[in-house]
Every structure is written in structure tokens, then in C-alpha cells.
N, CA, C and O atoms as a GROMACS GRO file, in nm:
protein
  512
    1UNK      N    1 -13.353  -0.410  -1.719
    1UNK     CA    2 -13.303  -0.373  -1.851
    1UNK      C    3 -13.207  -0.255  -1.836
    1UNK      O    4 -13.244  -0.149  -1.785
    2UNK      N    5 -13.085  -0.275  -1.882
    2UNK     CA    6 -12.985  -0.168  -1.876
    2UNK      C    7 -13.015  -0.066  -1.985
    2UNK      O    8 -13.039  -0.102  -2.100
    3UNK      N    9 -13.012   0.060  -1.947
    3UNK     CA   10 -13.029   0.168  -2.043
    3UNK      C   11 -12.912   0.265  -2.031
    3UNK      O   12 -12.867   0.298  -1.922
    4UNK      N   13 -12.865   0.310  -2.146
    4UNK     CA   14 -12.754   0.405  -2.153
    4UNK      C   15 -12.800   0.526  -2.233
    4UNK      O   16 -12.859   0.512  -2.341
    5UNK      N   17 -12.773   0.645  -2.180
    5UNK     CA   18 -12.812   0.767  -2.249
    5UNK      C   19 -12.692   0.860  -2.256
    5UNK      O   20 -12.640   0.904  -2.153
    6UNK      N   21 -12.648   0.889  -2.378
    6UNK     CA   22 -12.535   0.978  -2.397
    6UNK      C   23 -12.582   1.122  -2.414
    6UNK      O   24 -12.694   1.148  -2.458
    7UNK      N   25 -12.494   1.215  -2.379
    7UNK     CA   26 -12.516   1.356  -2.405
    7UNK      C   27 -12.382   1.426  -2.411
    7UNK      O   28 -12.279   1.370  -2.373
    8UNK      N   29 -12.383   1.549  -2.460
    8UNK     CA   30 -12.263   1.630  -2.458
    8UNK      C   31 -12.193   1.647  -2.591
    8UNK      O   32 -12.094   1.719  -2.599
    9UNK      N   33 -12.244   1.584  -2.694
    9UNK     CA   34 -12.182   1.602  -2.824
    9UNK      C   35 -12.208   1.742  -2.879
    9UNK      O   36 -12.286   1.819  -2.822
   10UNK      N   37 -12.142   1.774  -2.989
   10UNK     CA   38 -12.161   1.904  -3.050
   10UNK      C   39 -12.053   1.933  -3.150
   10UNK      O   40 -11.979   1.844  -3.193
   11UNK      N   41 -12.044   2.059  -3.187
   11UNK     CA   42 -11.944   2.104  -3.285
   11UNK      C   43 -11.843   2.192  -3.214
   11UNK      O   44 -11.878   2.275  -3.130
   12UNK      N   45 -11.716   2.173  -3.250
   12UNK     CA   46 -11.609   2.249  -3.187
   12UNK      C   47 -11.496   2.264  -3.288
   12UNK      O   48 -11.482   2.184  -3.380
   13UNK      N   49 -11.417   2.367  -3.270
   13UNK     CA   50 -11.301   2.386  -3.357
   13UNK      C   51 -11.185   2.300  -3.309
   13UNK      O   52 -11.178   2.262  -3.192
   14UNK      N   53 -11.096   2.270  -3.399
   14UNK     CA   54 -10.978   2.192  -3.365
   14UNK      C   55 -10.903   2.258  -3.249
   14UNK      O   56 -10.886   2.380  -3.245
   15UNK      N   57 -10.859   2.175  -3.156
   15UNK     CA   58 -10.792   2.225  -3.037
   15UNK      C   59 -10.886   2.245  -2.918
   15UNK      O   60 -10.841   2.265  -2.806
   16UNK      N   61 -11.015   2.241  -2.945
   16UNK     CA   62 -11.112   2.261  -2.841
   16UNK      C   63 -11.141   2.136  -2.760
   16UNK      O   64 -11.077   2.032  -2.779
   17UNK      N   65 -11.238   2.147  -2.671
   17UNK     CA   66 -11.271   2.038  -2.580
   17UNK      C   67 -11.422   2.014  -2.576
   17UNK      O   68 -11.501   2.105  -2.598
   18UNK      N   69 -11.458   1.891  -2.547
   18UNK     CA   70 -11.596   1.853  -2.520
   18UNK      C   71 -11.595   1.747  -2.411
   18UNK      O   72 -11.497   1.674  -2.395
   19UNK      N   73 -11.704   1.740  -2.337
   19UNK     CA   74 -11.720   1.633  -2.240
   19UNK      C   75 -11.850   1.558  -2.269
   19UNK      O   76 -11.958   1.615  -2.268
   20UNK      N   77 -11.836   1.430  -2.295
   20UNK     CA   78 -11.950   1.344  -2.318
   20UNK      C   79 -11.990   1.278  -2.186
   20UNK      O   80 -11.905   1.245  -2.102
   21UNK      N   81 -12.120   1.259  -2.169
   21UNK     CA   82 -12.172   1.191  -2.051
   21UNK      C   83 -12.251   1.068  -2.094
   21UNK      O   84 -12.315   1.068  -2.199
   22UNK      N   85 -12.245   0.966  -2.011
   22UNK     CA   86 -12.324   0.846  -2.034
   22UNK      C   87 -12.394   0.812  -1.902
   22UNK      O   88 -12.330   0.768  -1.807
   23UNK      N   89 -12.524   0.832  -1.899
   23UNK     CA   90 -12.602   0.796  -1.782
   23UNK      C   91 -12.652   0.653  -1.796
   23UNK      O   92 -12.714   0.618  -1.896
   24UNK      N   93 -12.624   0.572  -1.695
   24UNK     CA   94 -12.659   0.431  -1.701
   24UNK      C   95 -12.758   0.396  -1.590
   24UNK      O   96 -12.750   0.449  -1.480
   25UNK      N   97 -12.849   0.306  -1.622
   25UNK     CA   98 -12.944   0.258  -1.523
   25UNK      C   99 -12.979   0.113  -1.552
   25UNK      O  100 -12.964   0.066  -1.665
   26UNK      N  101 -13.025   0.043  -1.449
   26UNK     CA  102 -13.074  -0.093  -1.469
   26UNK      C  103 -12.974  -0.203  -1.446
   26UNK      O  104 -13.006  -0.320  -1.466
   27UNK      N  105 -12.851  -0.169  -1.403
   27UNK     CA  106 -12.754  -0.274  -1.378
   27UNK      C  107 -12.797  -0.360  -1.261
   27UNK      O  108 -12.852  -0.310  -1.162
   28UNK      N  109 -12.772  -0.490  -1.271
   28UNK     CA  110 -12.792  -0.579  -1.158
   28UNK      C  111 -12.660  -0.614  -1.093
   28UNK      O  112 -12.656  -0.647  -0.975
   29UNK      N  113 -12.552  -0.608  -1.168
   29UNK     CA  114 -12.419  -0.633  -1.113
   29UNK      C  115 -12.366  -0.505  -1.051
   29UNK      O  116 -12.401  -0.395  -1.092
   30UNK      N  117 -12.281  -0.521  -0.951
   30UNK     CA  118 -12.226  -0.404  -0.883
   30UNK      C  119 -12.106  -0.346  -0.956
   30UNK      O  120 -12.069  -0.231  -0.933
   31UNK      N  121 -12.044  -0.425  -1.042
   31UNK     CA  122 -11.930  -0.375  -1.118
   31UNK      C  123 -11.950  -0.405  -1.266
   31UNK      O  124 -12.008  -0.507  -1.304
   32UNK      N  125 -11.902  -0.314  -1.348
   32UNK     CA  126 -11.929  -0.324  -1.491
   32UNK      C  127 -11.813  -0.270  -1.572
   32UNK      O  128 -11.727  -0.199  -1.521
   33UNK      N  129 -11.812  -0.307  -1.699
   33UNK     CA  130 -11.724  -0.243  -1.797
   33UNK      C  131 -11.805  -0.136  -1.869
   33UNK      O  132 -11.915  -0.161  -1.918
   34UNK      N  133 -11.750  -0.017  -1.874
   34UNK     CA  134 -11.811   0.094  -1.946
   34UNK      C  135 -11.714   0.137  -2.055
   34UNK      O  136 -11.596   0.161  -2.028
   35UNK      N  137 -11.763   0.148  -2.177
   35UNK     CA  138 -11.676   0.183  -2.287
   35UNK      C  139 -11.733   0.296  -2.371
   35UNK      O  140 -11.853   0.321  -2.372
   36UNK      N  141 -11.644   0.364  -2.440
   36UNK     CA  142 -11.682   0.462  -2.542
   36UNK      C  143 -11.626   0.415  -2.675
   36UNK      O  144 -11.509   0.379  -2.687
   37UNK      N  145 -11.712   0.417  -2.775
   37UNK     CA  146 -11.674   0.382  -2.911
   37UNK      C  147 -11.712   0.497  -3.002
   37UNK      O  148 -11.792   0.583  -2.966
   38UNK      N  149 -11.654   0.497  -3.122
   38UNK     CA  150 -11.693   0.598  -3.220
   38UNK      C  151 -11.702   0.535  -3.358
   38UNK      O  152 -11.633   0.438  -3.390
   39UNK      N  153 -11.789   0.594  -3.438
   39UNK     CA  154 -11.816   0.539  -3.569
   39UNK      C  155 -11.816   0.651  -3.672
   39UNK      O  156 -11.883   0.753  -3.657
   40UNK      N  157 -11.738   0.629  -3.776
   40UNK     CA  158 -11.734   0.718  -3.891
   40UNK      C  159 -11.792   0.640  -4.008
   40UNK      O  160 -11.756   0.524  -4.029
   41UNK      N  161 -11.882   0.701  -4.085
   41UNK     CA  162 -11.940   0.629  -4.200
   41UNK      C  163 -11.832   0.570  -4.290
   41UNK      O  164 -11.737   0.637  -4.329
   42UNK      N  165 -11.851   0.443  -4.322
   42UNK     CA  166 -11.756   0.376  -4.409
   42UNK      C  167 -11.642   0.308  -4.336
   42UNK      O  168 -11.559   0.240  -4.398
   43UNK      N  169 -11.637   0.325  -4.205
   43UNK     CA  170 -11.532   0.262  -4.125
   43UNK      C  171 -11.595   0.175  -4.017
   43UNK      O  172 -11.714   0.186  -3.987
   44UNK      N  173 -11.512   0.088  -3.958
   44UNK     CA  174 -11.559   0.006  -3.848
   44UNK      C  175 -11.565   0.089  -3.720
   44UNK      O  176 -11.493   0.188  -3.703
   45UNK      N  177 -11.655   0.046  -3.631
   45UNK     CA  178 -11.664   0.116  -3.503
   45UNK      C  179 -11.535   0.094  -3.425
   45UNK      O  180 -11.485  -0.018  -3.416
   46UNK      N  181 -11.482   0.201  -3.368
   46UNK     CA  182 -11.352   0.199  -3.302
   46UNK      C  183 -11.368   0.217  -3.151
   46UNK      O  184 -11.440   0.306  -3.106
   47UNK      N  185 -11.302   0.132  -3.075
   47UNK     CA  186 -11.299   0.149  -2.932
   47UNK      C  187 -11.210   0.267  -2.896
   47UNK      O  188 -11.096   0.276  -2.942
   48UNK      N  189 -11.262   0.358  -2.815
   48UNK     CA  190 -11.190   0.479  -2.778
   48UNK      C  191 -11.132   0.467  -2.638
   48UNK      O  192 -11.014   0.496  -2.615
   49UNK      N  193 -11.216   0.425  -2.543
   49UNK     CA  194 -11.173   0.415  -2.404
   49UNK      C  195 -11.267   0.323  -2.329
   49UNK      O  196 -11.381   0.300  -2.369
   50UNK      N  197 -11.217   0.270  -2.219
   50UNK     CA  198 -11.300   0.185  -2.134
   50UNK      C  199 -11.259   0.202  -1.989
   50UNK      O  200 -11.146   0.239  -1.957
   51UNK      N  201 -11.355   0.175  -1.903
   51UNK     CA  202 -11.332   0.186  -1.758
   51UNK      C  203 -11.400   0.070  -1.689
   51UNK      O  204 -11.516   0.038  -1.718
   52UNK      N  205 -11.329   0.008  -1.596
   52UNK     CA  206 -11.388  -0.098  -1.515
   52UNK      C  207 -11.428  -0.037  -1.382
   52UNK      O  208 -11.342   0.012  -1.308
   53UNK      N  209 -11.556  -0.038  -1.352
   53UNK     CA  210 -11.604   0.030  -1.233
   53UNK      C  211 -11.561  -0.038  -1.103
   53UNK      O  212 -11.568   0.022  -0.996
   54UNK      N  213 -11.516  -0.162  -1.112
   54UNK     CA  214 -11.473  -0.232  -0.992
   54UNK      C  215 -11.348  -0.173  -0.927
   54UNK      O  216 -11.336  -0.169  -0.805
   55UNK      N  217 -11.254  -0.127  -1.013
   55UNK     CA  218 -11.130  -0.073  -0.958
   55UNK      C  219 -11.088   0.058  -1.022
   55UNK      O  220 -10.983   0.114  -0.988
   56UNK      N  221 -11.170   0.108  -1.115
   56UNK     CA  222 -11.138   0.236  -1.179
   56UNK      C  223 -11.032   0.228  -1.285
   56UNK      O  224 -10.988   0.331  -1.337
   57UNK      N  225 -10.990   0.107  -1.320
   57UNK     CA  226 -10.885   0.096  -1.422
   57UNK      C  227 -10.939   0.139  -1.558
   57UNK      O  228 -11.057   0.121  -1.588
   58UNK      N  229 -10.852   0.196  -1.638
   58UNK     CA  230 -10.892   0.252  -1.766
   58UNK      C  231 -10.804   0.201  -1.880
   58UNK      O  232 -10.690   0.158  -1.858
   59UNK      N  233 -10.857   0.206  -1.999
   59UNK     CA  234 -10.786   0.169  -2.122
   59UNK      C  235 -10.818   0.273  -2.228
   59UNK      O  236 -10.928   0.329  -2.231
   60UNK      N  237 -10.721   0.298  -2.317
   60UNK     CA  238 -10.739   0.397  -2.422
   60UNK      C  239 -10.683   0.347  -2.554
   60UNK      O  240 -10.586   0.271  -2.558
   61UNK      N  241 -10.746   0.392  -2.661
   61UNK     CA  242 -10.687   0.372  -2.792
   61UNK      C  243 -10.565   0.462  -2.805
   61UNK      O  244 -10.560   0.571  -2.749
   62UNK      N  245 -10.466   0.415  -2.880
   62UNK     CA  246 -10.344   0.495  -2.898
   62UNK      C  247 -10.376   0.632  -2.957
   62UNK      O  248 -10.309   0.730  -2.927
   63UNK      N  249 -10.478   0.638  -3.041
   63UNK     CA  250 -10.511   0.762  -3.110
   63UNK      C  251 -10.562   0.873  -3.017
   63UNK      O  252 -10.565   0.990  -3.055
   64UNK      N  253 -10.602   0.836  -2.896
   64UNK     CA  254 -10.658   0.936  -2.805
   64UNK      C  255 -10.582   0.948  -2.674
   64UNK      O  256 -10.614   1.033  -2.591
   65UNK      N  257 -10.482   0.864  -2.655
   65UNK     CA  258 -10.405   0.869  -2.529
   65UNK      C  259 -10.345   1.007  -2.508
   65UNK      O  260 -10.289   1.067  -2.599
   66UNK      N  261 -10.358   1.056  -2.386
   66UNK     CA  262 -10.306   1.188  -2.352
   66UNK      C  263 -10.400   1.301  -2.384
   66UNK      O  264 -10.378   1.414  -2.342
   67UNK      N  265 -10.508   1.273  -2.459
   67UNK     CA  266 -10.604   1.378  -2.496
   67UNK      C  267 -10.742   1.351  -2.435
   67UNK      O  268 -10.812   1.445  -2.397
   68UNK      N  269 -10.781   1.224  -2.426
   68UNK     CA  270 -10.912   1.186  -2.375
   68UNK      C  271 -10.896   1.122  -2.239
   68UNK      O  272 -10.796   1.055  -2.211
   69UNK      N  273 -10.997   1.144  -2.153
   69UNK     CA  274 -10.998   1.083  -2.021
   69UNK      C  275 -11.137   1.028  -1.992
   69UNK      O  276 -11.236   1.101  -1.999
   70UNK      N  277 -11.144   0.900  -1.959
   70UNK     CA  278 -11.270   0.838  -1.918
   70UNK      C  279 -11.271   0.835  -1.766
   70UNK      O  280 -11.170   0.802  -1.704
   71UNK      N  281 -11.386   0.868  -1.708
   71UNK     CA  282 -11.391   0.873  -1.562
   71UNK      C  283 -11.533   0.849  -1.512
   71UNK      O  284 -11.631   0.862  -1.584
   72UNK      N  285 -11.538   0.812  -1.384
   72UNK     CA  286 -11.663   0.797  -1.312
   72UNK      C  287 -11.638   0.860  -1.176
   72UNK      O  288 -11.621   0.788  -1.078
   73UNK      N  289 -11.637   0.991  -1.168
   73UNK     CA  290 -11.580   1.060  -1.053
   73UNK      C  291 -11.650   1.038  -0.920
   73UNK      O  292 -11.583   1.042  -0.816
   74UNK      N  293 -11.779   1.015  -0.918
   74UNK     CA  294 -11.847   1.005  -0.789
   74UNK      C  295 -11.910   0.868  -0.768
   74UNK      O  296 -12.000   0.851  -0.686
   75UNK      N  297 -11.863   0.772  -0.844
   75UNK     CA  298 -11.908   0.633  -0.829
   75UNK      C  299 -12.057   0.616  -0.856
   75UNK      O  300 -12.114   0.511  -0.827
   76UNK      N  301 -12.121   0.718  -0.912
   76UNK     CA  302 -12.259   0.704  -0.954
   76UNK      C  303 -12.262   0.642  -1.093
   76UNK      O  304 -12.156   0.620  -1.153
   77UNK      N  305 -12.378   0.615  -1.143
   77UNK     CA  306 -12.388   0.549  -1.273
   77UNK      C  307 -12.381   0.647  -1.389
   77UNK      O  308 -12.463   0.642  -1.481
   78UNK      N  309 -12.282   0.736  -1.385
   78UNK     CA  310 -12.255   0.824  -1.498
   78UNK      C  311 -12.107   0.817  -1.528
   78UNK      O  312 -12.023   0.834  -1.440
   79UNK      N  313 -12.076   0.792  -1.654
   79UNK     CA  314 -11.938   0.786  -1.699
   79UNK      C  315 -11.915   0.901  -1.797
   79UNK      O  316 -12.001   0.930  -1.881
   80UNK      N  317 -11.800   0.964  -1.785
   80UNK     CA  318 -11.769   1.079  -1.868
   80UNK      C  319 -11.652   1.046  -1.962
   80UNK      O  320 -11.566   0.964  -1.931
   81UNK      N  321 -11.652   1.113  -2.074
   81UNK     CA  322 -11.537   1.112  -2.164
   81UNK      C  323 -11.498   1.257  -2.188
   81UNK      O  324 -11.563   1.328  -2.264
   82UNK      N  325 -11.392   1.299  -2.121
   82UNK     CA  326 -11.339   1.434  -2.142
   82UNK      C  327 -11.246   1.430  -2.262
   82UNK      O  328 -11.150   1.354  -2.264
   83UNK      N  329 -11.276   1.511  -2.361
   83UNK     CA  330 -11.199   1.512  -2.486
   83UNK      C  331 -11.134   1.648  -2.503
   83UNK      O  332 -11.202   1.749  -2.521
   84UNK      N  333 -11.003   1.650  -2.496
   84UNK     CA  334 -10.925   1.773  -2.513
   84UNK      C  335 -10.842   1.767  -2.640
   84UNK      O  336 -10.823   1.661  -2.698
   85UNK      N  337 -10.794   1.883  -2.681
   85UNK     CA  338 -10.709   1.892  -2.800
   85UNK      C  339 -10.772   1.816  -2.917
   85UNK      O  340 -10.706   1.737  -2.985
   86UNK      N  341 -10.898   1.842  -2.939
   86UNK     CA  342 -10.971   1.769  -3.043
   86UNK      C  343 -10.916   1.798  -3.181
   86UNK      O  344 -10.871   1.909  -3.211
   87UNK      N  345 -10.921   1.695  -3.266
   87UNK     CA  346 -10.872   1.704  -3.402
   87UNK      C  347 -10.987   1.675  -3.498
   87UNK      O  348 -11.085   1.610  -3.459
   88UNK      N  349 -10.978   1.722  -3.621
   88UNK     CA  350 -11.084   1.690  -3.718
   88UNK      C  351 -11.107   1.539  -3.732
   88UNK      O  352 -11.220   1.496  -3.756
   89UNK      N  353 -11.003   1.460  -3.718
   89UNK     CA  354 -11.019   1.315  -3.730
   89UNK      C  355 -11.093   1.252  -3.612
   89UNK      O  356 -11.123   1.133  -3.614
   90UNK      N  357 -11.122   1.331  -3.509
   90UNK     CA  358 -11.204   1.282  -3.398
   90UNK      C  359 -11.354   1.292  -3.430
   90UNK      O  360 -11.437   1.244  -3.354
   91UNK      N  361 -11.386   1.354  -3.543
   91UNK     CA  362 -11.525   1.367  -3.583
   91UNK      C  363 -11.587   1.229  -3.603
   91UNK      O  364 -11.536   1.148  -3.680
   92UNK      N  365 -11.697   1.204  -3.534
   92UNK     CA  366 -11.762   1.072  -3.539
   92UNK      C  367 -11.889   1.076  -3.455
   92UNK      O  368 -11.915   1.171  -3.382
   93UNK      N  369 -11.967   0.970  -3.468
   93UNK     CA  370 -12.075   0.944  -3.374
   93UNK      C  371 -12.015   0.864  -3.259
   93UNK      O  372 -11.953   0.760  -3.281
   94UNK      N  373 -12.032   0.912  -3.138
   94UNK     CA  374 -11.976   0.848  -3.020
   94UNK      C  375 -12.085   0.772  -2.946
   94UNK      O  376 -12.194   0.824  -2.922
   95UNK      N  377 -12.053   0.647  -2.910
   95UNK     CA  378 -12.146   0.560  -2.843
   95UNK      C  379 -12.091   0.516  -2.708
   95UNK      O  380 -11.972   0.487  -2.694
   96UNK      N  381 -12.178   0.512  -2.610
   96UNK     CA  382 -12.148   0.452  -2.481
   96UNK      C  383 -12.190   0.306  -2.485
   96UNK      O  384 -12.294   0.272  -2.541
   97UNK      N  385 -12.110   0.222  -2.424
   97UNK     CA  386 -12.140   0.079  -2.421
   97UNK      C  387 -12.112   0.025  -2.282
   97UNK      O  388 -12.032   0.081  -2.207
   98UNK      N  389 -12.180  -0.084  -2.247
   98UNK     CA  390 -12.163  -0.140  -2.112
   98UNK      C  391 -12.186  -0.290  -2.114
   98UNK      O  392 -12.258  -0.344  -2.199
   99UNK      N  393 -12.125  -0.354  -2.018
   99UNK     CA  394 -12.147  -0.496  -1.996
   99UNK      C  395 -12.119  -0.526  -1.850
   99UNK      O  396 -12.028  -0.469  -1.791
  100UNK      N  397 -12.198  -0.616  -1.794
  100UNK     CA  398 -12.182  -0.653  -1.654
  100UNK      C  399 -12.077  -0.763  -1.644
  100UNK      O  400 -12.108  -0.880  -1.620
  101UNK      N  401 -11.953  -0.722  -1.665
  101UNK     CA  402 -11.841  -0.816  -1.668
  101UNK      C  403 -11.713  -0.738  -1.639
  101UNK      O  404 -11.715  -0.616  -1.620
  102UNK      N  405 -11.601  -0.810  -1.637
  102UNK     CA  406 -11.474  -0.748  -1.602
  102UNK      C  407 -11.371  -0.757  -1.714
  102UNK      O  408 -11.253  -0.732  -1.691
  103UNK      N  409 -11.414  -0.793  -1.836
  103UNK     CA  410 -11.318  -0.815  -1.944
  103UNK      C  411 -11.237  -0.692  -1.978
  103UNK      O  412 -11.126  -0.703  -2.030
  104UNK      N  413 -11.293  -0.573  -1.950
  104UNK     CA  414 -11.225  -0.450  -1.993
  104UNK      C  415 -11.098  -0.423  -1.914
  104UNK      O  416 -11.024  -0.330  -1.947
  105UNK      N  417 -11.072  -0.501  -1.810
  105UNK     CA  418 -10.944  -0.489  -1.742
  105UNK      C  419 -10.833  -0.552  -1.825
  105UNK      O  420 -10.715  -0.530  -1.800
  106UNK      N  421 -10.872  -0.630  -1.924
  106UNK     CA  422 -10.776  -0.702  -2.005
  106UNK      C  423 -10.776  -0.648  -2.147
  106UNK      O  424 -10.828  -0.540  -2.173
  107UNK      N  425 -10.719  -0.722  -2.236
  107UNK     CA  426 -10.694  -0.672  -2.371
  107UNK      C  427 -10.815  -0.663  -2.461
  107UNK      O  428 -10.803  -0.606  -2.570
  108UNK      N  429 -10.930  -0.716  -2.424
  108UNK     CA  430 -11.043  -0.716  -2.516
  108UNK      C  431 -11.136  -0.597  -2.495
  108UNK      O  432 -11.248  -0.600  -2.544
  109UNK      N  433 -11.093  -0.495  -2.426
  109UNK     CA  434 -11.181  -0.382  -2.392
  109UNK      C  435 -11.232  -0.311  -2.516
  109UNK      O  436 -11.338  -0.247  -2.512
  110UNK      N  437 -11.161  -0.320  -2.627
  110UNK     CA  438 -11.197  -0.245  -2.747
  110UNK      C  439 -11.285  -0.325  -2.844
  110UNK      O  440 -11.324  -0.273  -2.949
  111UNK      N  441 -11.315  -0.448  -2.809
  111UNK     CA  442 -11.395  -0.533  -2.899
  111UNK      C  443 -11.543  -0.505  -2.876
  111UNK      O  444 -11.594  -0.532  -2.767
  112UNK      N  445 -11.612  -0.452  -2.975
  112UNK     CA  446 -11.750  -0.411  -2.954
  112UNK      C  447 -11.842  -0.527  -2.922
  112UNK      O  448 -11.944  -0.509  -2.856
  113UNK      N  449 -11.807  -0.648  -2.968
  113UNK     CA  450 -11.895  -0.761  -2.942
  113UNK      C  451 -11.895  -0.804  -2.795
  113UNK      O  452 -11.979  -0.883  -2.753
  114UNK      N  453 -11.800  -0.752  -2.719
  114UNK     CA  454 -11.796  -0.784  -2.576
  114UNK      C  455 -11.904  -0.711  -2.498
  114UNK      O  456 -11.939  -0.751  -2.387
  115UNK      N  457 -11.958  -0.604  -2.555
  115UNK     CA  458 -12.052  -0.518  -2.485
  115UNK      C  459 -12.195  -0.552  -2.530
  115UNK      O  460 -12.224  -0.558  -2.649
  116UNK      N  461 -12.281  -0.573  -2.434
  116UNK     CA  462 -12.419  -0.607  -2.465
  116UNK      C  463 -12.508  -0.484  -2.479
  116UNK      O  464 -12.602  -0.483  -2.558
  117UNK      N  465 -12.478  -0.381  -2.401
  117UNK     CA  466 -12.568  -0.265  -2.394
  117UNK      C  467 -12.504  -0.144  -2.463
  117UNK      O  468 -12.385  -0.118  -2.449
  118UNK      N  469 -12.588  -0.071  -2.538
  118UNK     CA  470 -12.540   0.043  -2.617
  118UNK      C  471 -12.637   0.159  -2.606
  118UNK      O  472 -12.758   0.141  -2.598
  119UNK      N  473 -12.580   0.280  -2.606
  119UNK     CA  474 -12.660   0.399  -2.613
  119UNK      C  475 -12.694   0.434  -2.757
  119UNK      O  476 -12.659   0.362  -2.850
  120UNK      N  477 -12.764   0.545  -2.772
  120UNK     CA  478 -12.812   0.585  -2.905
  120UNK      C  479 -12.709   0.665  -2.983
  120UNK      O  480 -12.724   0.684  -3.104
  121UNK      N  481 -12.606   0.711  -2.916
  121UNK     CA  482 -12.499   0.785  -2.982
  121UNK      C  483 -12.516   0.935  -2.973
  121UNK      O  484 -12.628   0.986  -2.962
  122UNK      N  485 -12.405   1.005  -2.977
  122UNK     CA  486 -12.404   1.151  -2.979
  122UNK      C  487 -12.296   1.196  -3.076
  122UNK      O  488 -12.184   1.145  -3.075
  123UNK      N  489 -12.330   1.292  -3.161
  123UNK     CA  490 -12.240   1.334  -3.269
  123UNK      C  491 -12.138   1.435  -3.218
  123UNK      O  492 -12.171   1.529  -3.146
  124UNK      N  493 -12.014   1.412  -3.256
  124UNK     CA  494 -11.906   1.508  -3.230
  124UNK      C  495 -11.848   1.549  -3.365
  124UNK      O  496 -11.810   1.465  -3.447
  125UNK      N  497 -11.842   1.679  -3.387
  125UNK     CA  498 -11.788   1.733  -3.512
  125UNK      C  499 -11.678   1.833  -3.479
  125UNK      O  500 -11.701   1.931  -3.407
  126UNK      N  501 -11.560   1.809  -3.532
  126UNK     CA  502 -11.445   1.896  -3.508
  126UNK      C  503 -11.404   1.958  -3.640
  126UNK      O  504 -11.371   1.887  -3.735
  127UNK      N  505 -11.408   2.089  -3.647
  127UNK     CA  506 -11.373   2.160  -3.770
  127UNK      C  507 -11.230   2.213  -3.762
  127UNK      O  508 -11.180   2.247  -3.655
  128UNK      N  509 -11.168   2.220  -3.878
  128UNK     CA  510 -11.028   2.266  -3.883
  128UNK      C  511 -11.020   2.417  -3.897
  128UNK      O  512 -10.911   2.473  -3.902
   0.00000   0.00000   0.00000
């Protein structure tokens, strides 16, 4: 059973930075898609970034390109989302997601239904 545990959320002023972590366990496949999504009440869950562990390729939503970085620096089962230059509109519950597949190398990386496994979420609040 795959388990995902997020940490690192919190409150920060606009322009600040946070780093989210997603610890993963239980994978049977050697390569996976790891994604970060965010949810604001009243809106649909939005794909923020994704990483394919097979080759390290990454994908980003236009709204976070140049500010957020998804990484798996030591090839262990922890994926990070470094968030810089945070804006009030980045305020959301952030979720880690995973699937033992390679679809995130292609255009469907942001579709939440592609991911089978989800963490419990971590809140990020950015004040102006």
C-alpha cells in the first residue's frame, strides 16, 4: 500500500518561501509519477507540478513556472516542492499525489484522476 505524507506547510508573507516535502513508501514499481496539487475552497483542484522519477523530467503549471521547483534530489522516496516568491493567490491546501506510471512525462500530468495515491494535504497561507 502506497502512503504519502506531506509536511512543510505554514504561513508566510508575500515574497517569502516555503518548501513542502512528500515522503512516499510502499511503491512496487521502480519509477513513478509524483505530483503536487492545490485546492482552494470553491475551486477545482489544480495541478501545480509533476516529476517522473524515471528520468527526472518535470512539468509545471503556468501560474508557478519560474517560482516553484519540484525535485527528488537524492533519488530517495521524498519529493520536494520549493516555493519562492509566494503570492497571496498561492494560498491553498497542497496535496502530494503519486501513481506507478509514466503519464506525467506527457500532457496529462495535471489531471488528478491519473493519480491513484494521495496524501492528507498541508496548508499554505500567504499574506499580503
